[in-house]
Amino acid sequence: MTFSENIKTVCVIDDDKIYVYGLKKLISIKQLCPNLIEFENGKLAIDFLANPENQATLPDIIFLDINMPVMDGWDFMDNYVKIKPQLGKKITVYMISSSISNEDIDRAKSISDVSDYLIKPVSPNKLIELFNMAA
């Protein structure tokens, strides 16, 4: 498998450095995407997305953790919905968490800008499937 022509950049918003490392490694090994940007909280990611200077490097897919310091995944989505019209690009957002709580799953699925809720760890086959759907 080689990089998809449609998916140039993936963004991982997660404070779990070990999980982020593993996800980056998997994306690299499977050659799913040539560029990966990461943020340890939602605030840093919102600041990046909202900055017009970053227009050329906006991600095609965002993998968003729920539980993070500073700004969690829910607060990120509240802010993302506000800035989305200014981005000028369709970005697929997946919420990823180790939480199996029905409350979290239902809440994520109730947000129209969230494509799916995934439980950590995401298997290599599921990751490939997600990239194929977004391509």
CSV table of N, CA, C and O in Angstrom, one decimal:
chain,number,residue,atom,x,y,z
A,1,MET,N,0.9,-1.2,0.0
A,1,MET,CA,0.0,0.0,0.0
A,1,MET,C,0.9,1.2,0.0
A,1,MET,O,1.9,1.3,0.6
A,2,THR,N,0.5,2.2,-0.7
A,2,THR,CA,1.2,3.5,-0.7
A,2,THR,C,0.3,4.6,-0.3
A,2,THR,O,-0.9,4.5,-0.3
A,3,PHE,N,0.9,5.8,-0.1
A,3,PHE,CA,0.1,6.9,0.4
A,3,PHE,C,-1.1,7.2,-0.5
A,3,PHE,O,-1.0,7.2,-1.7
A,4,SER,N,-2.2,7.5,0.1
A,4,SER,CA,-3.4,8.0,-0.7
A,4,SER,C,-3.1,9.4,-1.2
A,4,SER,O,-2.5,10.2,-0.6
A,5,GLU,N,-3.5,9.6,-2.4
A,5,GLU,CA,-3.4,10.9,-3.0
A,5,GLU,C,-4.3,11.9,-2.4
A,5,GLU,O,-4.0,13.1,-2.4
A,6,ASN,N,-5.4,11.5,-1.8
A,6,ASN,CA,-6.4,12.4,-1.2
A,6,ASN,C,-6.1,12.8,0.3
A,6,ASN,O,-6.6,13.7,0.8
A,7,ILE,N,-5.3,12.0,0.9
A,7,ILE,CA,-5.0,12.2,2.3
A,7,ILE,C,-3.5,12.6,2.5
A,7,ILE,O,-2.6,11.7,2.4
A,8,LYS,N,-3.3,13.9,2.6
A,8,LYS,CA,-1.9,14.4,2.7
A,8,LYS,C,-1.4,14.6,4.1
A,8,LYS,O,-0.3,14.4,4.4
A,9,THR,N,-2.4,14.9,5.0
A,9,THR,CA,-2.0,15.3,6.4
A,9,THR,C,-3.0,14.7,7.4
A,9,THR,O,-4.2,14.9,7.2
A,10,VAL,N,-2.5,14.1,8.4
A,10,VAL,CA,-3.3,13.6,9.5
A,10,VAL,C,-2.9,14.4,10.8
A,10,VAL,O,-1.7,14.7,11.0
A,11,CYS,N,-3.9,14.7,11.6
A,11,CYS,CA,-3.6,15.4,12.9
A,11,CYS,C,-4.1,14.5,14.0
A,11,CYS,O,-5.2,13.9,14.0
A,12,VAL,N,-3.2,14.3,15.0
A,12,VAL,CA,-3.5,13.5,16.2
A,12,VAL,C,-3.5,14.5,17.4
A,12,VAL,O,-2.5,15.2,17.6
A,13,ILE,N,-4.7,14.5,18.1
A,13,ILE,CA,-4.8,15.4,19.2
A,13,ILE,C,-5.0,14.5,20.4
A,13,ILE,O,-6.0,13.9,20.7
A,14,ASP,N,-3.9,14.3,21.2
A,14,ASP,CA,-3.9,13.3,22.3
A,14,ASP,C,-2.7,13.6,23.2
A,14,ASP,O,-1.6,13.8,22.7
A,15,ASP,N,-2.9,13.5,24.5
A,15,ASP,CA,-1.8,13.7,25.4
A,15,ASP,C,-1.1,12.5,25.8
A,15,ASP,O,-0.1,12.5,26.6
A,16,ASP,N,-1.5,11.3,25.3
A,16,ASP,CA,-0.9,10.0,25.6
A,16,ASP,C,0.3,9.8,24.6
A,16,ASP,O,0.1,9.4,23.5
A,17,LYS,N,1.5,10.2,25.1
A,17,LYS,CA,2.7,10.1,24.2
A,17,LYS,C,2.9,8.7,23.6
A,17,LYS,O,3.3,8.6,22.5
A,18,ILE,N,2.7,7.7,24.4
A,18,ILE,CA,2.9,6.3,24.0
A,18,ILE,C,1.9,6.0,22.9
A,18,ILE,O,2.3,5.4,21.8
A,19,TYR,N,0.7,6.3,23.1
A,19,TYR,CA,-0.3,6.0,22.1
A,19,TYR,C,-0.1,6.8,20.8
A,19,TYR,O,-0.1,6.2,19.7
A,20,VAL,N,0.3,8.0,20.9
A,20,VAL,CA,0.6,8.9,19.7
A,20,VAL,C,1.8,8.3,18.9
A,20,VAL,O,1.8,8.1,17.7
A,21,TYR,N,2.8,7.8,19.7
A,21,TYR,CA,4.0,7.2,19.0
A,21,TYR,C,3.6,6.0,18.3
A,21,TYR,O,4.0,5.8,17.1
A,22,GLY,N,2.8,5.1,18.9
A,22,GLY,CA,2.3,3.9,18.2
A,22,GLY,C,1.5,4.2,17.0
A,22,GLY,O,1.6,3.5,16.0
A,23,LEU,N,0.6,5.2,17.1
A,23,LEU,CA,-0.3,5.5,16.0
A,23,LEU,C,0.6,6.1,14.8
A,23,LEU,O,0.4,5.7,13.6
A,24,LYS,N,1.5,6.9,15.1
A,24,LYS,CA,2.4,7.5,14.1
A,24,LYS,C,3.2,6.4,13.4
A,24,LYS,O,3.3,6.4,12.2
A,25,LYS,N,3.7,5.5,14.2
A,25,LYS,CA,4.5,4.4,13.7
A,25,LYS,C,3.6,3.5,12.7
A,25,LYS,O,4.0,3.1,11.6
A,26,LEU,N,2.4,3.2,13.1
A,26,LEU,CA,1.5,2.4,12.3
A,26,LEU,C,1.1,3.1,11.0
A,26,LEU,O,1.2,2.5,10.0
A,27,ILE,N,0.8,4.4,11.1
A,27,ILE,CA,0.5,5.2,9.9
A,27,ILE,C,1.7,5.2,8.9
A,27,ILE,O,1.6,5.0,7.7
A,28,SER,N,2.9,5.3,9.5
A,28,SER,CA,4.1,5.3,8.7
A,28,SER,C,4.4,3.9,8.1
A,28,SER,O,4.6,3.8,6.9
A,29,ILE,N,4.3,2.8,8.9
A,29,ILE,CA,4.6,1.5,8.4
A,29,ILE,C,3.6,1.1,7.3
A,29,ILE,O,3.9,0.5,6.2
A,30,LYS,N,2.3,1.5,7.5
A,30,LYS,CA,1.3,1.1,6.5
A,30,LYS,C,1.2,2.1,5.3
A,30,LYS,O,0.4,2.0,4.4
A,31,GLN,N,2.1,3.1,5.4
A,31,GLN,CA,2.2,4.2,4.4
A,31,GLN,C,0.8,4.8,4.1
A,31,GLN,O,0.4,4.9,2.9
A,32,LEU,N,0.1,5.2,5.1
A,32,LEU,CA,-1.3,5.7,5.0
A,32,LEU,C,-1.3,7.2,4.7
A,32,LEU,O,-2.2,7.7,4.1
A,33,CYS,N,-0.2,7.9,5.1
A,33,CYS,CA,-0.2,9.4,5.0
A,33,CYS,C,1.2,9.9,5.2
A,33,CYS,O,1.9,9.4,6.1
A,34,PRO,N,1.6,10.8,4.3
A,34,PRO,CA,3.0,11.3,4.4
A,34,PRO,C,3.3,12.3,5.5
A,34,PRO,O,4.4,12.4,5.9
A,35,ASN,N,2.3,13.0,6.0
A,35,ASN,CA,2.5,14.1,7.0
A,35,ASN,C,1.6,13.8,8.2
A,35,ASN,O,0.4,13.6,8.0
A,36,LEU,N,2.2,14.0,9.4
A,36,LEU,CA,1.4,13.8,10.6
A,36,LEU,C,1.8,14.9,11.5
A,36,LEU,O,2.9,15.2,11.8
A,37,ILE,N,0.7,15.6,12.0
A,37,ILE,CA,1.0,16.7,13.0
A,37,ILE,C,0.3,16.2,14.3
A,37,ILE,O,-0.7,15.5,14.3
A,38,GLU,N,0.8,16.6,15.4
A,38,GLU,CA,0.3,16.2,16.7
A,38,GLU,C,0.2,17.4,17.7
A,38,GLU,O,1.0,18.3,17.6
A,39,PHE,N,-0.8,17.3,18.5
A,39,PHE,CA,-1.0,18.3,19.6
A,39,PHE,C,-1.4,17.5,20.8
A,39,PHE,O,-2.1,16.6,20.8
A,40,GLU,N,-0.9,18.0,22.0
A,40,GLU,CA,-1.1,17.3,23.2
A,40,GLU,C,-2.4,17.8,23.9
A,40,GLU,O,-2.8,17.2,24.9
A,41,ASN,N,-3.1,18.8,23.3
A,41,ASN,CA,-4.4,19.2,23.8
A,41,ASN,C,-5.2,19.9,22.8
A,41,ASN,O,-4.6,20.4,21.7
A,42,GLY,N,-6.5,20.1,23.0
A,42,GLY,CA,-7.3,20.7,22.0
A,42,GLY,C,-7.0,22.1,21.7
A,42,GLY,O,-7.2,22.6,20.6
A,43,LYS,N,-6.6,22.9,22.7
A,43,LYS,CA,-6.3,24.3,22.6
A,43,LYS,C,-5.2,24.5,21.6
A,43,LYS,O,-5.3,25.4,20.7
A,44,LEU,N,-4.1,23.8,21.7
A,44,LEU,CA,-3.0,23.9,20.7
A,44,LEU,C,-3.5,23.6,19.3
A,44,LEU,O,-3.2,24.3,18.3
A,45,ALA,N,-4.4,22.6,19.2
A,45,ALA,CA,-4.9,22.2,17.8
A,45,ALA,C,-5.8,23.3,17.3
A,45,ALA,O,-5.7,23.7,16.1
A,46,ILE,N,-6.7,23.8,18.1
A,46,ILE,CA,-7.6,24.9,17.7
A,46,ILE,C,-6.8,26.1,17.2
A,46,ILE,O,-7.1,26.7,16.2
A,47,ASP,N,-5.8,26.5,18.0
A,47,ASP,CA,-5.0,27.6,17.7
A,47,ASP,C,-4.3,27.4,16.3
A,47,ASP,O,-4.3,28.3,15.5
A,48,PHE,N,-3.9,26.2,16.0
A,48,PHE,CA,-3.2,25.9,14.8
A,48,PHE,C,-4.3,26.0,13.6
A,48,PHE,O,-4.0,26.6,12.6
A,49,LEU,N,-5.4,25.3,13.8
A,49,LEU,CA,-6.4,25.3,12.8
A,49,LEU,C,-7.0,26.7,12.4
A,49,LEU,O,-7.2,27.0,11.3
A,50,ALA,N,-7.1,27.6,13.5
A,50,ALA,CA,-7.7,28.9,13.3
A,50,ALA,C,-6.7,29.9,12.7
A,50,ALA,O,-7.1,30.9,12.2
A,51,ASN,N,-5.4,29.6,12.7
A,51,ASN,CA,-4.4,30.5,12.1
A,51,ASN,C,-4.4,30.4,10.6
A,51,ASN,O,-4.1,29.4,10.0
A,52,PRO,N,-4.7,31.5,9.9
A,52,PRO,CA,-4.8,31.5,8.5
A,52,PRO,C,-3.4,31.1,7.8
A,52,PRO,O,-3.4,30.6,6.7
A,53,GLU,N,-2.3,31.3,8.5
A,53,GLU,CA,-1.0,31.0,8.0
A,53,GLU,C,-0.8,29.5,7.8
A,53,GLU,O,0.0,29.0,7.1
A,54,ASN,N,-1.7,28.7,8.5
A,54,ASN,CA,-1.6,27.2,8.4
A,54,ASN,C,-2.5,26.6,7.3
A,54,ASN,O,-2.7,25.4,7.3
A,55,GLN,N,-3.2,27.5,6.6
A,55,GLN,CA,-4.2,27.0,5.6
A,55,GLN,C,-3.7,25.9,4.7
A,55,GLN,O,-4.4,24.9,4.4
A,56,ALA,N,-2.4,26.0,4.2
A,56,ALA,CA,-1.9,25.0,3.3
A,56,ALA,C,-1.6,23.7,4.0
A,56,ALA,O,-1.4,22.6,3.3
A,57,THR,N,-1.5,23.6,5.3
A,57,THR,CA,-1.1,22.4,6.0
A,57,THR,C,-2.3,21.9,6.9
A,57,THR,O,-2.0,21.1,7.8
A,58,LEU,N,-3.5,22.3,6.6
A,58,LEU,CA,-4.6,21.8,7.4
A,58,LEU,C,-4.8,20.2,7.1
A,58,LEU,O,-4.5,19.8,6.0
A,59,PRO,N,-5.1,19.5,8.2
A,59,PRO,CA,-5.2,18.1,8.0
A,59,PRO,C,-6.5,17.6,7.3
A,59,PRO,O,-7.5,18.4,7.2
A,60,ASP,N,-6.4,16.4,6.7
A,60,ASP,CA,-7.5,15.8,6.1
A,60,ASP,C,-8.3,15.0,7.1
A,60,ASP,O,-9.6,14.8,6.9
A,61,ILE,N,-7.6,14.4,8.1
A,61,ILE,CA,-8.3,13.6,9.1
A,61,ILE,C,-7.7,14.1,10.5
A,61,ILE,O,-6.5,14.4,10.6
A,62,ILE,N,-8.6,14.1,11.5
A,62,ILE,CA,-8.2,14.4,12.8
A,62,ILE,C,-8.6,13.2,13.7
A,62,ILE,O,-9.8,12.8,13.7
A,63,PHE,N,-7.7,12.7,14.5
A,63,PHE,CA,-7.9,11.7,15.5
A,63,PHE,C,-7.9,12.4,16.8
A,63,PHE,O,-6.8,12.9,17.2
A,64,LEU,N,-9.0,12.5,17.5
A,64,LEU,CA,-9.2,13.4,18.6
A,64,LEU,C,-9.5,12.6,19.9
A,64,LEU,O,-10.5,11.8,20.0
A,65,ASP,N,-8.6,12.7,20.9
A,65,ASP,CA,-8.9,12.0,22.2
A,65,ASP,C,-9.9,12.8,23.0
A,65,ASP,O,-10.1,14.0,22.7
A,66,ILE,N,-10.6,12.2,23.9
A,66,ILE,CA,-11.6,12.9,24.7
A,66,ILE,C,-10.9,13.5,25.9
A,66,ILE,O,-11.1,14.7,26.2
A,67,ASN,N,-10.2,12.7,26.7
A,67,ASN,CA,-9.7,13.2,28.0
A,67,ASN,C,-8.2,13.7,27.8
A,67,ASN,O,-7.3,13.0,27.6
A,68,MET,N,-8.1,15.1,27.9
A,68,MET,CA,-6.8,15.7,27.8
A,68,MET,C,-6.9,16.9,28.7
A,68,MET,O,-7.9,17.5,29.0
A,69,PRO,N,-5.7,17.4,29.2
A,69,PRO,CA,-5.6,18.6,30.0
A,69,PRO,C,-5.9,19.9,29.1
A,69,PRO,O,-5.9,19.8,27.8
A,70,VAL,N,-6.1,21.0,29.7
A,70,VAL,CA,-6.2,22.3,29.0
A,70,VAL,C,-7.5,22.4,28.3
A,70,VAL,O,-8.4,23.1,28.6
A,71,MET,N,-7.7,21.6,27.2
A,71,MET,CA,-8.9,21.6,26.4
A,71,MET,C,-9.2,20.2,26.0
A,71,MET,O,-8.4,19.6,25.2
A,72,ASP,N,-10.3,19.5,26.5
A,72,ASP,CA,-10.5,18.2,26.2
A,72,ASP,C,-11.2,18.1,24.8
A,72,ASP,O,-11.5,19.1,24.1
A,73,GLY,N,-11.5,16.8,24.4
A,73,GLY,CA,-12.1,16.6,23.1
A,73,GLY,C,-13.5,17.3,22.9
A,73,GLY,O,-13.8,17.7,21.8
A,74,TRP,N,-14.3,17.3,23.9
A,74,TRP,CA,-15.6,17.9,23.8
A,74,TRP,C,-15.5,19.4,23.6
A,74,TRP,O,-16.2,20.0,22.8
A,75,ASP,N,-14.6,20.1,24.4
A,75,ASP,CA,-14.4,21.5,24.2
A,75,ASP,C,-13.8,21.8,22.9
A,75,ASP,O,-14.1,22.8,22.2
A,76,PHE,N,-12.9,20.9,22.4
A,76,PHE,CA,-12.3,21.1,21.1
A,76,PHE,C,-13.4,21.1,20.0
A,76,PHE,O,-13.5,22.0,19.2
A,77,MET,N,-14.4,20.2,20.1
A,77,MET,CA,-15.4,20.1,19.1
A,77,MET,C,-16.3,21.3,19.2
A,77,MET,O,-16.8,21.8,18.2
A,78,ASP,N,-16.6,21.9,20.4
A,78,ASP,CA,-17.4,23.1,20.5
A,78,ASP,C,-16.7,24.2,19.8
A,78,ASP,O,-17.3,25.0,19.1
A,79,ASN,N,-15.4,24.3,19.9
A,79,ASN,CA,-14.6,25.4,19.2
A,79,ASN,C,-14.4,25.1,17.7
A,79,ASN,O,-14.5,26.0,16.9
A,80,TYR,N,-14.3,23.8,17.4
A,80,TYR,CA,-14.1,23.4,16.0
A,80,TYR,C,-15.3,23.8,15.1
A,80,TYR,O,-15.2,24.3,14.0
A,81,VAL,N,-16.5,23.6,15.7
A,81,VAL,CA,-17.7,23.9,15.0
A,81,VAL,C,-17.8,25.4,14.7
A,81,VAL,O,-18.3,25.8,13.6
A,82,LYS,N,-17.3,26.2,15.5
A,82,LYS,CA,-17.3,27.7,15.3
A,82,LYS,C,-16.3,28.1,14.2
A,82,LYS,O,-16.6,29.0,13.5
A,83,ILE,N,-15.1,27.5,14.2
A,83,ILE,CA,-14.1,27.9,13.2
A,83,ILE,C,-14.2,27.1,11.8
A,83,ILE,O,-13.6,27.5,10.8
A,84,LYS,N,-14.9,26.0,11.8
A,84,LYS,CA,-15.0,25.2,10.6
A,84,LYS,C,-15.4,25.9,9.4
A,84,LYS,O,-14.8,25.7,8.3
A,85,PRO,N,-16.4,26.9,9.4
A,85,PRO,CA,-16.7,27.6,8.2
A,85,PRO,C,-15.5,28.4,7.6
A,85,PRO,O,-15.5,28.6,6.4
A,86,GLN,N,-14.6,28.8,8.4
A,86,GLN,CA,-13.5,29.6,7.9
A,86,GLN,C,-12.3,28.7,7.4
A,86,GLN,O,-11.4,29.2,6.7
A,87,LEU,N,-12.4,27.4,7.6
A,87,LEU,CA,-11.3,26.5,7.2
A,87,LEU,C,-11.3,26.3,5.7
A,87,LEU,O,-10.2,26.1,5.1
A,88,GLY,N,-12.4,26.2,5.1
A,88,GLY,CA,-12.5,26.0,3.6
A,88,GLY,C,-12.0,24.7,3.2
A,88,GLY,O,-11.6,24.5,2.0
A,89,LYS,N,-12.1,23.7,4.1
A,89,LYS,CA,-11.7,22.3,3.7
A,89,LYS,C,-12.5,21.3,4.5
A,89,LYS,O,-12.8,21.6,5.7
A,90,LYS,N,-12.8,20.2,3.9
A,90,LYS,CA,-13.5,19.2,4.6
A,90,LYS,C,-12.5,18.4,5.4
A,90,LYS,O,-11.5,17.9,4.9
A,91,ILE,N,-12.7,18.3,6.7
A,91,ILE,CA,-11.8,17.5,7.6
A,91,ILE,C,-12.7,16.5,8.3
A,91,ILE,O,-13.7,16.8,8.9
A,92,THR,N,-12.2,15.2,8.2
A,92,THR,CA,-12.9,14.1,8.8
A,92,THR,C,-12.4,14.0,10.3
A,92,THR,O,-11.2,13.9,10.5
A,93,VAL,N,-13.3,14.0,11.2
A,93,VAL,CA,-12.9,13.9,12.7
A,93,VAL,C,-13.4,12.6,13.3
A,93,VAL,O,-14.6,12.3,13.2
A,94,TYR,N,-12.4,11.9,13.8
A,94,TYR,CA,-12.7,10.7,14.6
A,94,TYR,C,-12.4,10.9,16.0
A,94,TYR,O,-11.3,11.3,16.3
A,95,MET,N,-13.3,10.7,16.9
A,95,MET,CA,-13.0,10.7,18.4
A,95,MET,C,-12.5,9.4,18.8
A,95,MET,O,-13.1,8.3,18.4
A,96,ILE,N,-11.4,9.4,19.5
A,96,ILE,CA,-10.8,8.1,19.9
A,96,ILE,C,-10.6,8.2,21.4
A,96,ILE,O,-10.1,9.2,21.9
A,97,SER,N,-11.0,7.1,22.1
A,97,SER,CA,-10.9,7.1,23.6
A,97,SER,C,-10.7,5.7,24.1
A,97,SER,O,-11.2,4.8,23.4
A,98,SER,N,-10.2,5.6,25.3
A,98,SER,CA,-10.2,4.3,25.9
A,98,SER,C,-11.5,4.1,26.6
A,98,SER,O,-11.8,3.0,27.1
A,99,SER,N,-12.4,5.1,26.7
A,99,SER,CA,-13.7,5.0,27.4
A,99,SER,C,-14.6,4.2,26.5
A,99,SER,O,-14.8,4.4,25.4
A,100,ILE,N,-15.3,3.2,27.2
A,100,ILE,CA,-16.3,2.4,26.6
A,100,ILE,C,-17.7,2.8,27.1
A,100,ILE,O,-18.7,2.1,26.9
A,101,SER,N,-17.8,3.9,27.7
A,101,SER,CA,-19.0,4.5,28.3
A,101,SER,C,-20.0,4.8,27.2
A,101,SER,O,-19.7,5.5,26.2
A,102,ASN,N,-21.2,4.2,27.3
A,102,ASN,CA,-22.3,4.5,26.4
A,102,ASN,C,-22.6,6.0,26.3
A,102,ASN,O,-22.9,6.5,25.3
A,103,GLU,N,-22.4,6.7,27.4
A,103,GLU,CA,-22.7,8.1,27.5
A,103,GLU,C,-21.7,8.9,26.6
A,103,GLU,O,-22.1,9.7,25.8
A,104,ASP,N,-20.4,8.5,26.6
A,104,ASP,CA,-19.4,9.1,25.7
A,104,ASP,C,-19.6,8.8,24.3
A,104,ASP,O,-19.6,9.6,23.4
A,105,ILE,N,-20.0,7.5,24.0
A,105,ILE,CA,-20.2,7.1,22.6
A,105,ILE,C,-21.4,7.8,22.1
A,105,ILE,O,-21.3,8.3,20.9
A,106,ASP,N,-22.5,7.9,22.8
A,106,ASP,CA,-23.7,8.5,22.4
A,106,ASP,C,-23.5,10.0,22.2
A,106,ASP,O,-23.9,10.6,21.2
A,107,ARG,N,-22.7,10.6,23.1
A,107,ARG,CA,-22.4,12.1,23.0
A,107,ARG,C,-21.6,12.4,21.7
A,107,ARG,O,-21.9,13.3,21.0
A,108,ALA,N,-20.6,11.5,21.5
A,108,ALA,CA,-19.8,11.7,20.3
A,108,ALA,C,-20.6,11.5,19.0
A,108,ALA,O,-20.5,12.3,18.1
A,109,LYS,N,-21.5,10.5,19.0
A,109,LYS,CA,-22.3,10.3,17.8
A,109,LYS,C,-23.4,11.3,17.6
A,109,LYS,O,-23.9,11.4,16.5
A,110,SER,N,-23.7,12.1,18.6
A,110,SER,CA,-24.7,13.2,18.5
A,110,SER,C,-24.1,14.4,17.9
A,110,SER,O,-24.8,15.4,17.5
A,111,ILE,N,-22.7,14.5,17.7
A,111,ILE,CA,-22.1,15.6,17.1
A,111,ILE,C,-21.9,15.4,15.6
A,111,ILE,O,-21.2,14.4,15.2
A,112,SER,N,-22.6,16.2,14.8
A,112,SER,CA,-22.6,15.9,13.4
A,112,SER,C,-21.3,16.0,12.7
A,112,SER,O,-21.0,15.3,11.7
A,113,ASP,N,-20.3,16.7,13.3
A,113,ASP,CA,-19.0,16.8,12.7
A,113,ASP,C,-18.0,15.7,13.1
A,113,ASP,O,-16.9,15.6,12.6
A,114,VAL,N,-18.5,14.8,14.0
A,114,VAL,CA,-17.7,13.6,14.3
A,114,VAL,C,-18.2,12.4,13.5
A,114,VAL,O,-19.3,12.0,13.5
A,115,SER,N,-17.2,11.9,12.7
A,115,SER,CA,-17.5,10.8,11.8
A,115,SER,C,-17.7,9.5,12.5
A,115,SER,O,-18.6,8.7,12.0
A,116,ASP,N,-17.0,9.2,13.5
A,116,ASP,CA,-17.1,8.0,14.3
A,116,ASP,C,-16.4,8.1,15.6
A,116,ASP,O,-15.6,9.0,15.8
A,117,TYR,N,-16.8,7.2,16.5
A,117,TYR,CA,-16.2,7.1,17.8
A,117,TYR,C,-15.4,5.8,17.8
A,117,TYR,O,-16.0,4.7,17.6
A,118,LEU,N,-14.1,5.8,18.1
A,118,LEU,CA,-13.3,4.6,18.1
A,118,LEU,C,-12.7,4.4,19.5
A,118,LEU,O,-12.3,5.3,20.2
A,119,ILE,N,-12.7,3.1,19.9
A,119,ILE,CA,-12.1,2.8,21.2
A,119,ILE,C,-10.6,2.3,21.0
A,119,ILE,O,-10.3,1.6,20.1
A,120,LYS,N,-9.8,2.9,21.8
A,120,LYS,CA,-8.3,2.6,21.8
A,120,LYS,C,-8.1,1.2,22.2
A,120,LYS,O,-8.8,0.7,23.2
A,121,PRO,N,-7.1,0.5,21.7
A,121,PRO,CA,-6.3,0.9,20.6
A,121,PRO,C,-7.0,0.6,19.3
A,121,PRO,O,-7.8,-0.4,19.2
A,122,VAL,N,-6.8,1.4,18.2
A,122,VAL,CA,-7.4,1.2,16.9
A,122,VAL,C,-6.5,0.1,16.2
A,122,VAL,O,-5.3,0.3,16.1
A,123,SER,N,-7.1,-0.9,15.7
A,123,SER,CA,-6.4,-2.0,15.0
A,123,SER,C,-5.9,-1.5,13.7
A,123,SER,O,-6.4,-0.6,13.1
A,124,PRO,N,-4.8,-2.1,13.2
A,124,PRO,CA,-4.2,-1.7,11.9
A,124,PRO,C,-5.3,-1.8,10.8
A,124,PRO,O,-5.4,-1.0,9.9
A,125,ASN,N,-6.1,-2.9,10.8
A,125,ASN,CA,-7.1,-3.1,9.8
A,125,ASN,C,-8.2,-2.0,9.8
A,125,ASN,O,-8.6,-1.5,8.8
A,126,LYS,N,-8.6,-1.6,11.1
A,126,LYS,CA,-9.6,-0.5,11.2
A,126,LYS,C,-9.0,0.8,10.7
A,126,LYS,O,-9.7,1.6,10.1
A,127,LEU,N,-7.7,1.0,11.0
A,127,LEU,CA,-7.1,2.3,10.6
A,127,LEU,C,-7.0,2.3,9.0
A,127,LEU,O,-7.4,3.4,8.5
A,128,ILE,N,-6.7,1.2,8.4
A,128,ILE,CA,-6.6,1.2,6.9
A,128,ILE,C,-8.0,1.5,6.4
A,128,ILE,O,-8.2,2.2,5.4
A,129,GLU,N,-9.0,0.9,7.0
A,129,GLU,CA,-10.4,1.1,6.6
A,129,GLU,C,-10.8,2.5,6.7
A,129,GLU,O,-11.5,3.1,5.8
A,130,LEU,N,-10.5,3.2,7.8
A,130,LEU,CA,-10.8,4.6,8.0
A,130,LEU,C,-10.1,5.5,6.9
A,130,LEU,O,-10.8,6.4,6.4
A,131,PHE,N,-8.9,5.2,6.6
A,131,PHE,CA,-8.2,6.0,5.5
A,131,PHE,C,-8.8,5.7,4.2
A,131,PHE,O,-9.0,6.7,3.4
A,132,ASN,N,-9.2,4.5,3.9
A,132,ASN,CA,-9.9,4.2,2.6
A,132,ASN,C,-11.2,4.9,2.5
A,132,ASN,O,-11.6,5.4,1.4
A,133,MET,N,-12.0,5.0,3.6
A,133,MET,CA,-13.3,5.7,3.6
A,133,MET,C,-13.1,7.2,3.4
A,133,MET,O,-13.9,7.8,2.7
A,134,ALA,N,-12.0,7.7,4.0
A,134,ALA,CA,-11.8,9.2,3.9
A,134,ALA,C,-11.2,9.6,2.6
A,134,ALA,O,-11.3,10.8,2.2
A,135,ALA,N,-10.6,8.7,1.9
A,135,ALA,CA,-9.9,9.0,0.6
A,135,ALA,C,-10.9,9.4,-0.5
A,135,ALA,O,-12.0,9.0,-0.5
